[in-house]
One Martini backbone bead per residue (centre of mass of N, CA, C, O) as a GRO file, in nm:
protein
  118
    1MET     BB    1   0.172  -1.317  -0.554
    2LEU     BB    2  -0.114  -1.159  -0.481
    3LYS     BB    3  -0.242  -0.963  -0.218
    4PHE     BB    4  -0.526  -0.852  -0.009
    5THR     BB    5  -0.705  -0.597   0.137
    6GLU     BB    6  -0.987  -0.439   0.274
    7ASP     BB    7  -0.814  -0.153   0.227
    8HIS     BB    8  -0.690  -0.162  -0.073
    9GLU     BB    9  -0.433  -0.346  -0.074
   10TRP     BB   10  -0.124  -0.455  -0.197
   11LEU     BB   11   0.071  -0.767  -0.194
   12LYS     BB   12   0.427  -0.851  -0.225
   13GLN     BB   13   0.644  -1.100  -0.221
   14ASP     BB   14   1.008  -1.043  -0.126
   15GLY     BB   15   1.108  -1.265   0.035
   16ASP     BB   16   1.117  -1.103   0.359
   17GLU     BB   17   0.926  -0.908   0.200
   18LEU     BB   18   0.693  -0.637   0.145
   19ILE     BB   19   0.501  -0.504  -0.108
   20VAL     BB   20   0.319  -0.181  -0.116
   21GLY     BB   21  -0.012  -0.091  -0.231
   22ILE     BB   22  -0.271   0.020  -0.433
   23THR     BB   23  -0.555  -0.020  -0.583
   24ALA     BB   24  -0.744   0.056  -0.849
   25HIS     BB   25  -0.997   0.104  -0.686
   26ALA     BB   26  -0.877   0.315  -0.494
   27SER     BB   27  -0.789   0.514  -0.712
   28GLU     BB   28  -1.073   0.566  -0.826
   29GLN     BB   29  -1.198   0.671  -0.556
   30LEU     BB   30  -0.998   0.914  -0.518
   31GLY     BB   31  -0.865   1.008  -0.765
   32ASP     BB   32  -0.666   1.267  -0.793
   33VAL     BB   33  -0.345   1.257  -0.695
   34VAL     BB   34  -0.151   1.520  -0.495
   35PHE     BB   35  -0.057   1.358  -0.219
   36ILE     BB   36   0.238   1.213  -0.045
   37GLU     BB   37   0.311   1.044   0.269
   38LEU     BB   38   0.583   0.883   0.395
   39PRO     BB   39   0.760   0.678   0.566
   40GLU     BB   40   1.017   0.591   0.756
   41VAL     BB   41   1.301   0.448   0.744
   42GLY     BB   42   1.300   0.210   1.020
   43ARG     BB   43   1.017   0.193   1.101
   44GLU     BB   44   0.809   0.082   1.347
   45VAL     BB   45   0.516  -0.124   1.303
   46GLU     BB   46   0.175  -0.177   1.321
   47ALA     BB   47  -0.093  -0.329   1.265
   48GLY     BB   48  -0.307  -0.064   1.145
   49GLU     BB   49  -0.117   0.158   1.107
   50GLU     BB   50  -0.077   0.480   1.020
   51ILE     BB   51   0.170   0.562   0.740
   52VAL     BB   52  -0.003   0.698   0.507
   53VAL     BB   53  -0.057   0.989   0.315
   54ILE     BB   54  -0.348   1.056   0.105
   55GLU     BB   55  -0.425   1.293  -0.157
   56SER     BB   56  -0.706   1.432  -0.316
   57VAL     BB   57  -0.952   1.606  -0.470
   58LYS     BB   58  -1.166   1.451  -0.273
   59ALA     BB   59  -0.949   1.325  -0.052
   60ALA     BB   60  -0.840   1.198   0.261
   61SER     BB   61  -0.605   0.936   0.347
   62ASP     BB   62  -0.505   0.617   0.471
   63ILE     BB   63  -0.236   0.399   0.516
   64VAL     BB   64  -0.193   0.079   0.635
   65ALA     BB   65  -0.044  -0.157   0.802
   66PRO     BB   66  -0.071  -0.499   0.735
   67VAL     BB   67   0.185  -0.529   0.923
   68ALA     BB   68   0.423  -0.604   1.131
   69GLY     BB   69   0.726  -0.390   1.128
   70VAL     BB   70   0.980  -0.278   0.895
   71ILE     BB   71   1.082  -0.018   0.718
   72THR     BB   72   1.300  -0.048   0.420
   73ALA     BB   73   1.126   0.121   0.199
   74VAL     BB   74   1.071   0.387  -0.038
   75ASN     BB   75   0.904   0.573  -0.286
   76GLU     BB   76   1.074   0.858  -0.364
   77ALA     BB   77   0.901   0.957  -0.624
   78LEU     BB   78   0.602   0.995  -0.522
   79PRO     BB   79   0.585   1.289  -0.401
   80ASP     BB   80   0.653   1.410  -0.702
   81THR     BB   81   0.446   1.162  -0.839
   82PRO     BB   82   0.132   1.094  -0.749
   83GLY     BB   83  -0.005   1.022  -1.034
   84ALA     BB   84   0.104   0.729  -1.066
   85VAL     BB   85  -0.135   0.592  -0.925
   86ASN     BB   86  -0.341   0.652  -1.158
   87GLU     BB   87  -0.179   0.519  -1.396
   88ASP     BB   88  -0.045   0.265  -1.187
   89ALA     BB   89  -0.140   0.110  -0.917
   90MET     BB   90  -0.019  -0.191  -0.954
   91GLY     BB   91   0.287  -0.051  -1.022
   92THR     BB   92   0.271   0.123  -0.747
   93TRP     BB   93   0.474   0.173  -0.484
   94PHE     BB   94   0.533   0.269  -0.140
   95PHE     BB   95   0.639   0.011   0.037
   96ARG     BB   96   0.864  -0.167   0.249
   97ILE     BB   97   0.834  -0.471   0.453
   98LYS     BB   98   0.950  -0.630   0.749
   99PRO     BB   99   0.812  -0.882   0.888
  100ALA     BB  100   0.771  -1.062   1.171
  101SER     BB  101   0.562  -1.227   0.976
  102VAL     BB  102   0.515  -1.448   0.690
  103ASP     BB  103   0.162  -1.436   0.677
  104LEU     BB  104  -0.087  -1.452   0.407
  105SER     BB  105  -0.358  -1.611   0.487
  106GLY     BB  106  -0.538  -1.342   0.580
  107PHE     BB  107  -0.555  -1.276   0.286
  108LEU     BB  108  -0.654  -1.190  -0.022
  109ASP     BB  109  -0.734  -1.288  -0.314
  110GLU     BB  110  -0.839  -1.196  -0.614
  111ALA     BB  111  -1.124  -1.317  -0.588
  112GLY     BB  112  -1.187  -1.198  -0.307
  113TYR     BB  113  -1.153  -0.902  -0.391
  114GLN     BB  114  -1.364  -0.893  -0.618
  115ALA     BB  115  -1.598  -0.963  -0.427
  116LEU     BB  116  -1.571  -0.710  -0.248
  117VAL     BB  117  -1.599  -0.487  -0.500
  118GLY     BB  118  -1.780  -0.619  -0.747
   0.00000   0.00000   0.00000
């Protein structure tokens, strides 16, 4: 089951880790993505910390860690193929994080996210 943040990220629980990407809405707002900088594997992050830089032809923005934890993997193909985000935002992950606590109750479900973006 997917959960969503108000910052337009999607989260998918996989065991004791979360897989994180950006939503189709975020991809549409960004336009053509041309550059992505991912965090280092093993990096400890705090919730709300800016950890990914994403640039498009329209703007540059950051993706923040949805939870505190340790980055366990990054999508190593993404920096070479940033357009994959535009082709399939919901199927393109950025990083995996092992959270200090796996409590997703504070995140939006699909209906809540759709209400947010209208």
